[in-house]
CSV table of C-alpha atoms in Angstrom, one decimal:
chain,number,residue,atom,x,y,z
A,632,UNK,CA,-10.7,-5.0,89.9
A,633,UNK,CA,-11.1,-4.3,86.5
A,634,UNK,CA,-12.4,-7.6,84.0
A,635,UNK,CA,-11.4,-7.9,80.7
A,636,UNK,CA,-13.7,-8.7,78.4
A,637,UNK,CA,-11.6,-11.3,75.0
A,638,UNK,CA,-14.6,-10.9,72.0
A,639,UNK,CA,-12.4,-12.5,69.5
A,640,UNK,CA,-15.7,-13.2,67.4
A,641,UNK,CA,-16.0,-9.4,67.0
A,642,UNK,CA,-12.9,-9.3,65.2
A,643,UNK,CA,-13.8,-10.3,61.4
A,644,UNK,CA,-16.4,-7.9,61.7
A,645,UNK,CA,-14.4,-4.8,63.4
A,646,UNK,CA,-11.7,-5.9,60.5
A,647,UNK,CA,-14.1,-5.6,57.8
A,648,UNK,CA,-15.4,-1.9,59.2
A,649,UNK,CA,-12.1,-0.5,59.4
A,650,UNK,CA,-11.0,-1.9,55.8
A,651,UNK,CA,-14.1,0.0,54.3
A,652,UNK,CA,-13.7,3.1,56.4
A,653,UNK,CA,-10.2,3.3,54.8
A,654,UNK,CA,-11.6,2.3,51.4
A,655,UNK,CA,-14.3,4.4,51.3
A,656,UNK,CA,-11.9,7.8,52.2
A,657,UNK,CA,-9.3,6.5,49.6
A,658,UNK,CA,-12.1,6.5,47.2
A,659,UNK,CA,-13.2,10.1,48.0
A,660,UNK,CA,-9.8,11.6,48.3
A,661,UNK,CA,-9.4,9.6,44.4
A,662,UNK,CA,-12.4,10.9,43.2
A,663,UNK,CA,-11.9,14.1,44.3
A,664,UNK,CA,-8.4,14.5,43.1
A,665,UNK,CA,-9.4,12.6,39.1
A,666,UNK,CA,-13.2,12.5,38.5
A,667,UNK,CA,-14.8,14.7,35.8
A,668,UNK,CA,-18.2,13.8,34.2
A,669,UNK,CA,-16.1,13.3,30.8
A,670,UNK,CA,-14.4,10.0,32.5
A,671,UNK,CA,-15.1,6.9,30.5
A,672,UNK,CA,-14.1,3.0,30.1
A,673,UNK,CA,-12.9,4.9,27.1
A,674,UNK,CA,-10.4,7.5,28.0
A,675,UNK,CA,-9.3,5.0,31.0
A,676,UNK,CA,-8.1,2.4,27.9
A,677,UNK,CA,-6.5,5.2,26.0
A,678,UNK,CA,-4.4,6.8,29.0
A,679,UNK,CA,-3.3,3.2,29.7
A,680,UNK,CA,-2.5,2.5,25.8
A,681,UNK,CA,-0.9,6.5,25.2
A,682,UNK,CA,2.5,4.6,25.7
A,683,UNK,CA,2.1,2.1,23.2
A,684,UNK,CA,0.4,4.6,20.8
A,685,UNK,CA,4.2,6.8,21.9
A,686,UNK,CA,5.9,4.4,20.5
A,687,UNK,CA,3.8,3.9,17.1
A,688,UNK,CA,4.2,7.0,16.5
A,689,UNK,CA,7.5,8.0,17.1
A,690,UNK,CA,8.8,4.7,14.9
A,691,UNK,CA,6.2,5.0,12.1
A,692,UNK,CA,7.8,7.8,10.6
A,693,UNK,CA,11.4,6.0,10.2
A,694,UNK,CA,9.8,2.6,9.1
A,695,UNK,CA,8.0,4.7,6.5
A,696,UNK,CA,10.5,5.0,3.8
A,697,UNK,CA,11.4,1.3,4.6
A,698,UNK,CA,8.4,0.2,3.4
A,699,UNK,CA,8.3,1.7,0.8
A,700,UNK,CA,11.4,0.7,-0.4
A,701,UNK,CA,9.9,-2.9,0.3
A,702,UNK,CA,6.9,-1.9,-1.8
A,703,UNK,CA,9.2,-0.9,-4.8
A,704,UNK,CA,11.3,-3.7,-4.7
A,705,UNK,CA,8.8,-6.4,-4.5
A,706,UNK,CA,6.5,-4.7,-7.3
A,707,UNK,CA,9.9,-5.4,-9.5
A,708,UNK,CA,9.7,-8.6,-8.5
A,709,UNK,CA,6.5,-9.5,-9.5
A,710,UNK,CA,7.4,-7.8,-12.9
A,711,UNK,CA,10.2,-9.3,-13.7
A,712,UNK,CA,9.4,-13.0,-13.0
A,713,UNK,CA,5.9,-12.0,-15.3
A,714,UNK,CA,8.2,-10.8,-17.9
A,715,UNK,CA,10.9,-13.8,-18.1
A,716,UNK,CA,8.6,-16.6,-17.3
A,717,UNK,CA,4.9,-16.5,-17.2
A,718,UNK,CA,4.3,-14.1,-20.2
A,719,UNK,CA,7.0,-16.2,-22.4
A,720,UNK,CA,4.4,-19.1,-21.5
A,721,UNK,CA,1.2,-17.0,-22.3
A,722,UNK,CA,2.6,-16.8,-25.7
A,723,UNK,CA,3.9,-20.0,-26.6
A,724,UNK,CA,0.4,-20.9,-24.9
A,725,UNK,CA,-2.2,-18.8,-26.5
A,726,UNK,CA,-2.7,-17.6,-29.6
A,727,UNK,CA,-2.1,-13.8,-31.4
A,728,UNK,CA,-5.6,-12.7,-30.1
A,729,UNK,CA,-5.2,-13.9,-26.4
A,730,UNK,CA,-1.2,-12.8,-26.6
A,731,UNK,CA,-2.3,-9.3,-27.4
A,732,UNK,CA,-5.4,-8.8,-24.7
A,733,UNK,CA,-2.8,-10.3,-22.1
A,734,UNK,CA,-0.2,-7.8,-23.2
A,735,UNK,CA,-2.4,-4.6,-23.3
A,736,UNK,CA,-4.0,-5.9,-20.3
A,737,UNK,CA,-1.1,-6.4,-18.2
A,738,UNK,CA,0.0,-3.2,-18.6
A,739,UNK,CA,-2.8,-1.4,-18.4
A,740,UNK,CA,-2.9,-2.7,-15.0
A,741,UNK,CA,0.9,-2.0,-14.3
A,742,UNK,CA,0.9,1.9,-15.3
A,743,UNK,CA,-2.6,2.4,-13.4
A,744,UNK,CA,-0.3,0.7,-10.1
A,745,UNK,CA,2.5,3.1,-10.7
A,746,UNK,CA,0.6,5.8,-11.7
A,747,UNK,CA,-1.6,5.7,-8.6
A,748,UNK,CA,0.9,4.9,-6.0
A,749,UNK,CA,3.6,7.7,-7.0
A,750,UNK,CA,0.1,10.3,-6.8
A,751,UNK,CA,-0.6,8.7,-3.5
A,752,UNK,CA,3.1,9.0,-1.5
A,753,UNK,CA,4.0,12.0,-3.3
A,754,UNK,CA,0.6,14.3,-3.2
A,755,UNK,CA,-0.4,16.7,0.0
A,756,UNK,CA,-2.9,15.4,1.6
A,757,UNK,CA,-4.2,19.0,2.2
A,758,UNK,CA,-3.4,21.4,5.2
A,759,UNK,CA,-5.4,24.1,6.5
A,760,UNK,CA,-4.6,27.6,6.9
A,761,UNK,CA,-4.8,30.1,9.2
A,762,UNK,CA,-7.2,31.7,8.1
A,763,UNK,CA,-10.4,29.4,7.2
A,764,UNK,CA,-13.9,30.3,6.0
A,765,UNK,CA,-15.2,27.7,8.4
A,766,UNK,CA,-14.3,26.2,11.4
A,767,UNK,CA,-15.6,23.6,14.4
A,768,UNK,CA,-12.8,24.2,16.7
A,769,UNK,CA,-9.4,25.0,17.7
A,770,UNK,CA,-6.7,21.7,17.0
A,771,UNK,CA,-5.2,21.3,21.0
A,772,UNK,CA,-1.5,20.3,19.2
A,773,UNK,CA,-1.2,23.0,16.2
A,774,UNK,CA,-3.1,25.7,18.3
A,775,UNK,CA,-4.9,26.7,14.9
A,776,UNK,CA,-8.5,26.0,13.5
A,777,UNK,CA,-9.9,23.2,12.3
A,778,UNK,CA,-12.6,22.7,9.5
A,779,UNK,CA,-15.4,20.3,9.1
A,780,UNK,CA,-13.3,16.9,8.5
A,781,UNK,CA,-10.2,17.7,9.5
A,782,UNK,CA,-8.0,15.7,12.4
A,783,UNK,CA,-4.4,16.3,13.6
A,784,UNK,CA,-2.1,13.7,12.5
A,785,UNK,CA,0.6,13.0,15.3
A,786,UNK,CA,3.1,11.1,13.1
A,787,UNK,CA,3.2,14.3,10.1
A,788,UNK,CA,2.7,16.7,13.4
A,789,UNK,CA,0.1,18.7,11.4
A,790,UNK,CA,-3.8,18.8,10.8
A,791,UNK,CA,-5.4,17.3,7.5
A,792,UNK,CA,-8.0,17.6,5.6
A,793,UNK,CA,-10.6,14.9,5.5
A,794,UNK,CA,-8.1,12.4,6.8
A,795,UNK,CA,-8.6,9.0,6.5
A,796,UNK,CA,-5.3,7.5,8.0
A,797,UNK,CA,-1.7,7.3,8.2
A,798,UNK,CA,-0.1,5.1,5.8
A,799,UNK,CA,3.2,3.7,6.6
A,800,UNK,CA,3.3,1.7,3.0
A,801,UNK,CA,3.6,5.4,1.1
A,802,UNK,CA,5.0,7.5,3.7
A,803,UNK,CA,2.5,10.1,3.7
A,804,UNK,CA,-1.3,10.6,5.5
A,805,UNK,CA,-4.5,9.7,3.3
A,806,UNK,CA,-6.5,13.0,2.8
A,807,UNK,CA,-8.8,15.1,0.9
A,808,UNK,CA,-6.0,15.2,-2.1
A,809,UNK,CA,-5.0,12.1,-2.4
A,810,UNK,CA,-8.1,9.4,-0.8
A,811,UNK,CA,-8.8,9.1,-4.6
A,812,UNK,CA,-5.2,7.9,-5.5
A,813,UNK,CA,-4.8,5.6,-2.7
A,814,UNK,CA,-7.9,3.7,-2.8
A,815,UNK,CA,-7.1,3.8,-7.0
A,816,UNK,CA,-3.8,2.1,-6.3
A,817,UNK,CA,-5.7,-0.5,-3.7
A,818,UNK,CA,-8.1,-1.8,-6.3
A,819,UNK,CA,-5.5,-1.6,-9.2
A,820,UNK,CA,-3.1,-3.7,-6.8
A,821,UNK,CA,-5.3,-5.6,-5.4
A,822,UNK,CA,-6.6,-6.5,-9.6
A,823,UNK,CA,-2.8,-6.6,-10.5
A,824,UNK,CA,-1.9,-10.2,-7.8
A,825,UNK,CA,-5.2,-11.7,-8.8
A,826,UNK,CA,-4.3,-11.7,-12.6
A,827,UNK,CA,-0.6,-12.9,-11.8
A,828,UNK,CA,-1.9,-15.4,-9.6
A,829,UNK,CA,-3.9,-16.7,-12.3
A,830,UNK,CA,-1.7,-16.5,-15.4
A,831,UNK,CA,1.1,-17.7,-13.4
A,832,UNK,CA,-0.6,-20.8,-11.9
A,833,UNK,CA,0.5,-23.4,-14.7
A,834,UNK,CA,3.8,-22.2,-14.4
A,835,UNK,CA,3.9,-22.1,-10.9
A,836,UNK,CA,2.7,-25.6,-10.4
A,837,UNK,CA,5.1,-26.8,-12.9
A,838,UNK,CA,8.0,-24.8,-10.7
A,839,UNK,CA,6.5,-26.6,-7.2
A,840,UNK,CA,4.9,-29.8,-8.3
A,841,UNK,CA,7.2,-30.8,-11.7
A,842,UNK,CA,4.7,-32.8,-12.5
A,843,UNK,CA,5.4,-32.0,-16.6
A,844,UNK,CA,7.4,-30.5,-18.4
A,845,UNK,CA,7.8,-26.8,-18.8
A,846,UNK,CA,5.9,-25.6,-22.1
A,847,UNK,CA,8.5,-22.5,-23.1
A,848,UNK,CA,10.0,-22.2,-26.9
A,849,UNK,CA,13.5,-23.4,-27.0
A,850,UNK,CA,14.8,-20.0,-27.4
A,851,UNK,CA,13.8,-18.5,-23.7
A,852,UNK,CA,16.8,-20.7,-22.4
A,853,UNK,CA,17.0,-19.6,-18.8
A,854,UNK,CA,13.6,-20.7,-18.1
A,855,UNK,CA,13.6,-24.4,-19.6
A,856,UNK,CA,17.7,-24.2,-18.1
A,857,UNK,CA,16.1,-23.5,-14.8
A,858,UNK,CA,13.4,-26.3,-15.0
A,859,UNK,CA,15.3,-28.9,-16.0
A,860,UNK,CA,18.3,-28.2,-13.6
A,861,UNK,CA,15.9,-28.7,-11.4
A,862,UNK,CA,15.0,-31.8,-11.6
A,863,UNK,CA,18.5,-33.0,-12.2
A,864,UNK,CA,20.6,-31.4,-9.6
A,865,UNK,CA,22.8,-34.2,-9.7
A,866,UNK,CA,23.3,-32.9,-13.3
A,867,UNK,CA,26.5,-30.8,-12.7
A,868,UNK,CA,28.0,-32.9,-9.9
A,869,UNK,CA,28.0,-36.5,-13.1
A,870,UNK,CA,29.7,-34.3,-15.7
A,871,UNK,CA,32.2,-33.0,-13.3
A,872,UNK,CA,33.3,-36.8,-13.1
A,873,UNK,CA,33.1,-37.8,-15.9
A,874,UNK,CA,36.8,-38.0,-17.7
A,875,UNK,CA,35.6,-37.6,-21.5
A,876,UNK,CA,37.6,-34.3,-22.3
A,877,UNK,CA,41.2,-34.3,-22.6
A,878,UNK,CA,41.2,-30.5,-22.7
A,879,UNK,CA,41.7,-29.8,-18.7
A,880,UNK,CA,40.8,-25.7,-19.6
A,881,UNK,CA,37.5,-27.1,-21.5
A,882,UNK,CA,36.1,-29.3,-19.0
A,883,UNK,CA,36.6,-26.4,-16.3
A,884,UNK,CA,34.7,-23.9,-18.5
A,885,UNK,CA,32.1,-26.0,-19.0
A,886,UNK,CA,31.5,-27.2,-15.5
A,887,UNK,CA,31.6,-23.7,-14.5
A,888,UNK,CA,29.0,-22.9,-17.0
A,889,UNK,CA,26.9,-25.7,-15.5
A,890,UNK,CA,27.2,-24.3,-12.1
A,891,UNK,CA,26.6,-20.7,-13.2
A,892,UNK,CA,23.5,-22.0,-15.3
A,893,UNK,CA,22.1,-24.4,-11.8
A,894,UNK,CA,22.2,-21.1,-9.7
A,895,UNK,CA,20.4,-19.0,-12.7
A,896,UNK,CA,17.8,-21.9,-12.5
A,897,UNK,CA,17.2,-22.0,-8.6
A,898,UNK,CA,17.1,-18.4,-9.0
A,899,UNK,CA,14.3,-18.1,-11.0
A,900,UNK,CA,12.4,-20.9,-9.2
A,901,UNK,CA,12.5,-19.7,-6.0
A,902,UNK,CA,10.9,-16.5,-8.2
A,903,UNK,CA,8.6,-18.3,-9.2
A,904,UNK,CA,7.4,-19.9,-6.4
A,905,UNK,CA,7.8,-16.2,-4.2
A,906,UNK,CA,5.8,-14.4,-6.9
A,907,UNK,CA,2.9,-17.0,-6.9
A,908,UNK,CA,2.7,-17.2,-3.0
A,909,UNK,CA,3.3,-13.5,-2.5
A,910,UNK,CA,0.4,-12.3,-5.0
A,911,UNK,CA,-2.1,-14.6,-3.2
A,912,UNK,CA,-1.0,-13.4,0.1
A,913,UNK,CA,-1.4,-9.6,-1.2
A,914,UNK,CA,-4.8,-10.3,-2.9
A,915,UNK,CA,-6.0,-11.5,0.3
A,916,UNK,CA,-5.3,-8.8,2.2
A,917,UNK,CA,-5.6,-6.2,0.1
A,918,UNK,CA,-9.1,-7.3,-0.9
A,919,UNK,CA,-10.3,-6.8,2.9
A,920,UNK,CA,-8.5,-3.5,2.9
A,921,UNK,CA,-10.7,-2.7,-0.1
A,922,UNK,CA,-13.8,-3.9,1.5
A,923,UNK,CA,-13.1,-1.7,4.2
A,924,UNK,CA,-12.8,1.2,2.5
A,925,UNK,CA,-15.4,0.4,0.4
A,926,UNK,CA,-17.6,0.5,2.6
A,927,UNK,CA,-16.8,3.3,4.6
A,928,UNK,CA,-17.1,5.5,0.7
A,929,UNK,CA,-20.6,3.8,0.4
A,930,UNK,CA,-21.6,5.8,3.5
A,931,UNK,CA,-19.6,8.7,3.5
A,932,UNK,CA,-17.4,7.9,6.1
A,933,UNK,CA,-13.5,7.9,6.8
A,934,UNK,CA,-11.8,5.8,9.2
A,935,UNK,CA,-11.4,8.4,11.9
A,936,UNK,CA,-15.0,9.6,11.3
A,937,UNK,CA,-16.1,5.9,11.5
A,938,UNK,CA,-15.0,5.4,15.0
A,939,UNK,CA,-16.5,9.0,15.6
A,940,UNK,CA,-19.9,8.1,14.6
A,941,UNK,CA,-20.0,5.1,16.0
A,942,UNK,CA,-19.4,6.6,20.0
A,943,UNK,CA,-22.3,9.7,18.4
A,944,UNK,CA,-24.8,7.2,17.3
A,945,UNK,CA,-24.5,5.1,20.9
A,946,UNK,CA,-24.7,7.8,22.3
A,947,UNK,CA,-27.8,8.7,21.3
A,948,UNK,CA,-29.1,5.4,21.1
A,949,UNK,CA,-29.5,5.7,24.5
A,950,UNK,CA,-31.7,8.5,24.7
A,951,UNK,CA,-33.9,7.2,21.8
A,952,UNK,CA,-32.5,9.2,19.0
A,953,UNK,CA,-31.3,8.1,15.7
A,954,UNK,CA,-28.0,9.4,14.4
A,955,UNK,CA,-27.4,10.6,10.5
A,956,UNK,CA,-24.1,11.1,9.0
A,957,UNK,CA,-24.3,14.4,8.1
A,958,UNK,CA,-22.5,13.6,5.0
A,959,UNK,CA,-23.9,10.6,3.3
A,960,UNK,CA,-25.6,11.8,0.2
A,961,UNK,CA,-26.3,7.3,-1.0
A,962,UNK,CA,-24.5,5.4,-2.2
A,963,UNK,CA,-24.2,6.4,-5.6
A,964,UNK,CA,-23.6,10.4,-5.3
A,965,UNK,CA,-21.0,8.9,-2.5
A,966,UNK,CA,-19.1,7.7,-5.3
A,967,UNK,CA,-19.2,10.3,-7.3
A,968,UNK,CA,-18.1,12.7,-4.7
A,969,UNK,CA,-15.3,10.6,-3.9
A,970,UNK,CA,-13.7,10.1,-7.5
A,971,UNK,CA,-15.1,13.4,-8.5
A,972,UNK,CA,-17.2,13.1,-11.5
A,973,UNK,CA,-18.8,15.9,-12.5
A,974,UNK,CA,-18.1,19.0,-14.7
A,975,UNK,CA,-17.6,17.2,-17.7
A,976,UNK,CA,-15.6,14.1,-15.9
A,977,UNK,CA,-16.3,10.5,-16.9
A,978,UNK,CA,-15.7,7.5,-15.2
A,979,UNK,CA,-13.8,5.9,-18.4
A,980,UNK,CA,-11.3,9.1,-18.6
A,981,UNK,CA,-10.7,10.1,-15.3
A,982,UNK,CA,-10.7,6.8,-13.3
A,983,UNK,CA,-9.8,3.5,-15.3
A,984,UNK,CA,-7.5,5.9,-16.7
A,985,UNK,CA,-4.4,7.6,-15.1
A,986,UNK,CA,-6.0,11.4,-14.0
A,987,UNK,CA,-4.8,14.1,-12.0
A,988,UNK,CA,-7.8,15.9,-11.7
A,989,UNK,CA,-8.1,17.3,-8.3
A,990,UNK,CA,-11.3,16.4,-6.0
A,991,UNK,CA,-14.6,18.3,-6.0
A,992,UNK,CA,-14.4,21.1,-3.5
A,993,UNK,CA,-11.7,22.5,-1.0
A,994,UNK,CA,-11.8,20.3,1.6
A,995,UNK,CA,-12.5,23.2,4.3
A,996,UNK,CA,-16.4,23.6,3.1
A,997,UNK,CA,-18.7,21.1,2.8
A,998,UNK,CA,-22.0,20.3,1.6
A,999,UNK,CA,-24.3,18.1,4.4
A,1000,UNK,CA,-27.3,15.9,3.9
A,1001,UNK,CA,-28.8,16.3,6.6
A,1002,UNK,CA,-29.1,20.2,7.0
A,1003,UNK,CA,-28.5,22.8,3.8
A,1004,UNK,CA,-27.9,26.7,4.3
A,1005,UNK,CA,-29.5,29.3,2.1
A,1006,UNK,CA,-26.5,31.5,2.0
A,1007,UNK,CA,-28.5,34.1,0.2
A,1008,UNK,CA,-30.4,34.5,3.3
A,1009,UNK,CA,-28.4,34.3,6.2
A,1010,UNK,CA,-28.6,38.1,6.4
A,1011,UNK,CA,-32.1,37.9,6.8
A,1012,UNK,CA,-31.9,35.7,10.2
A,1013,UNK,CA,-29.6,38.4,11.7
């Protein structure tokens, strides 16, 4: 008679056996199936983000003209509430001298903004051709070659040269043509809310605090209307009471006069108030912006290539090698290269001034720091 042997302790531990056995084939049928050497942390987080980036890109391009409608209309803003209200009070303020340099000033500022951001949306970024002097490889989307510099933009569905980024707030990519233009209409900007933040500031104060009265001469009526309605909103409601007119048709017209003139003045306080809070929120930001780039120019770097190097020089930090961008000539020559001085150019005439002067080079060739060619010899290495 056969015994039967219970070795319920052996269980866990026959369990545990069979769970790896079936782990360990799963891994190698996995492997097997999706493993390269060229696998990363890195390409795992961009296969699981590729939807999200989908969806940026496929909405980017209708949100672009949205924004900058929103640009436009919100520069106009900013304008208008300078010209009816805080330049009125700059020269009932200040005298002829000051009066001028904020006039001159203020719009040497506004047609460097325009000037730059029109160049910016409206300028090619620069494409390349079929038929290149130089190329590094073959773009995997427009099946055509790519120079030194150049990346494939998904949104524009096209390749540029020396691109920088896609910029939903002009509608257009950032690239060898027009990098000058849109870092130009950054500073400029960014220059622009930090002066209306500061002339505006007494005027402001006056709108949120009412602390004083509003310093304006008598004959900018809206603005002292606006100021003093105000502060008396009980104003129109005490007149339409009281029973002094005998004229029914006169009182009506001038209540309705009152009301018209009480919505004219929270009109252009709330304007006040949005102008003053928008220009510090837009200096803010577009001074880290400028850092940014700033920084990236100092080096020779665009954004794209700044991730890039980043990944190169970890890279080889592992195998105790030092990485040089191949492209950063100091910090000074940098600059130059990027506004492109040179040939006569000067930094008064072609940069604090409105310039359409095109960038040094073609974008497709490029000089490198770290490595020159004598072209007059490469025969001779043949």
């Amino acid at each position: 008679m056969a015994l039967v042997h219970w070795r319920i302790f052996e269980l866990p531990k026959r369990l545990k056996v069979l769970v790896c056995e079936y782990f360990t084939s799963f891994r190698i049928i996995y492997m097997s199936l999706f493993y390269n050497q060229f696998t990363s942390w890195n390409t795992a987080i961009d296969t699981a983000f590729e939807p999200m980036f989908w969806l940026v890109d496929h909405t980017t391009r209708f949100m672009g003209p949205i924004m900058v409608t929103l640009v436009v209309l919100l520069t106009t803003l900013v304008v208008m509430v300078f010209y009816v209200c805080i330049f009125p009070h700059i020269v009932y303020q200040r005298d002829l001298f000051w009066t001028g340099f904020h006039f001159v000033f203020a719009h040497w500022l506004l047609v460097n903004i325009i000037f730059n951001y029109v160049m910016a949306a409206f300028t090619k970024p620069g494409h390349p051709s079929q038929n290149v002097s130089e190329v590094v490889s073959i773009c995997k989307k427009c099946i055509a070659p790519k120079p030194p510099r150049t990346h494939h933009c998904t949104i524009c569905a096209t390749c540029v040269l020396k691109m920088d980024h896609h910029c939903p707030w002009l509608n257009n990519c950032v690239g060898f043509y027009n990098h000058r233009y849109f870092l130009q209409f950054v500073f400029y900007m960014w220059f622009g809310t930090v002066y209306a933040s500061i002339a505006g500031y007494d005027v402001f104060k006056q709108h949120f605090f009412g602390n004083k009265e509003l310093i304006v001469p008598a004959f900018f009526f809206p603005v002292n209307m606006a100021y003093h309605l105000w502060n008396n909103p009980n104003k129109v409601e005490r007149m339409g009471n009281e029973s002094v007119h005998t004229d029914k048709e006169v009182d009506m017209n001038e209540n309705e006069g009152e009301i018209k003139a009480t919505l004219e003045g929270q009109f252009l306080h709330s304007a006040v108030i949005l102008q003053f809070l928008l220009c510090a929120g837009v200096a803010v930001a577009l001074g880290l912006l400028g850092v940014w780039h700033a920084r990236l120019i100092s080096t020779g770097q665009t954004s794209i290539e700044q991730h890039i190097n980043n990944k190169e020089r970890a890279r080889l930090k592992k195998k105790n090698l030092k990485f040089n961008n191949p492209y950063n000539f100091g910090f000074v020559k940098n600059w130059k290269l990027f506004f492109g001085l040179g040939k006569g150019r000067s930094f008064i005439w072609h940069v604090l001034l409105p310039s359409r002067h095109d960038p040094i080079g073609d974008g497709i060739t490029w000089e490198t720091a770290t490595f020159k060619l004598d072209r007059s010899t490469v025969l001779d290495l043949l």
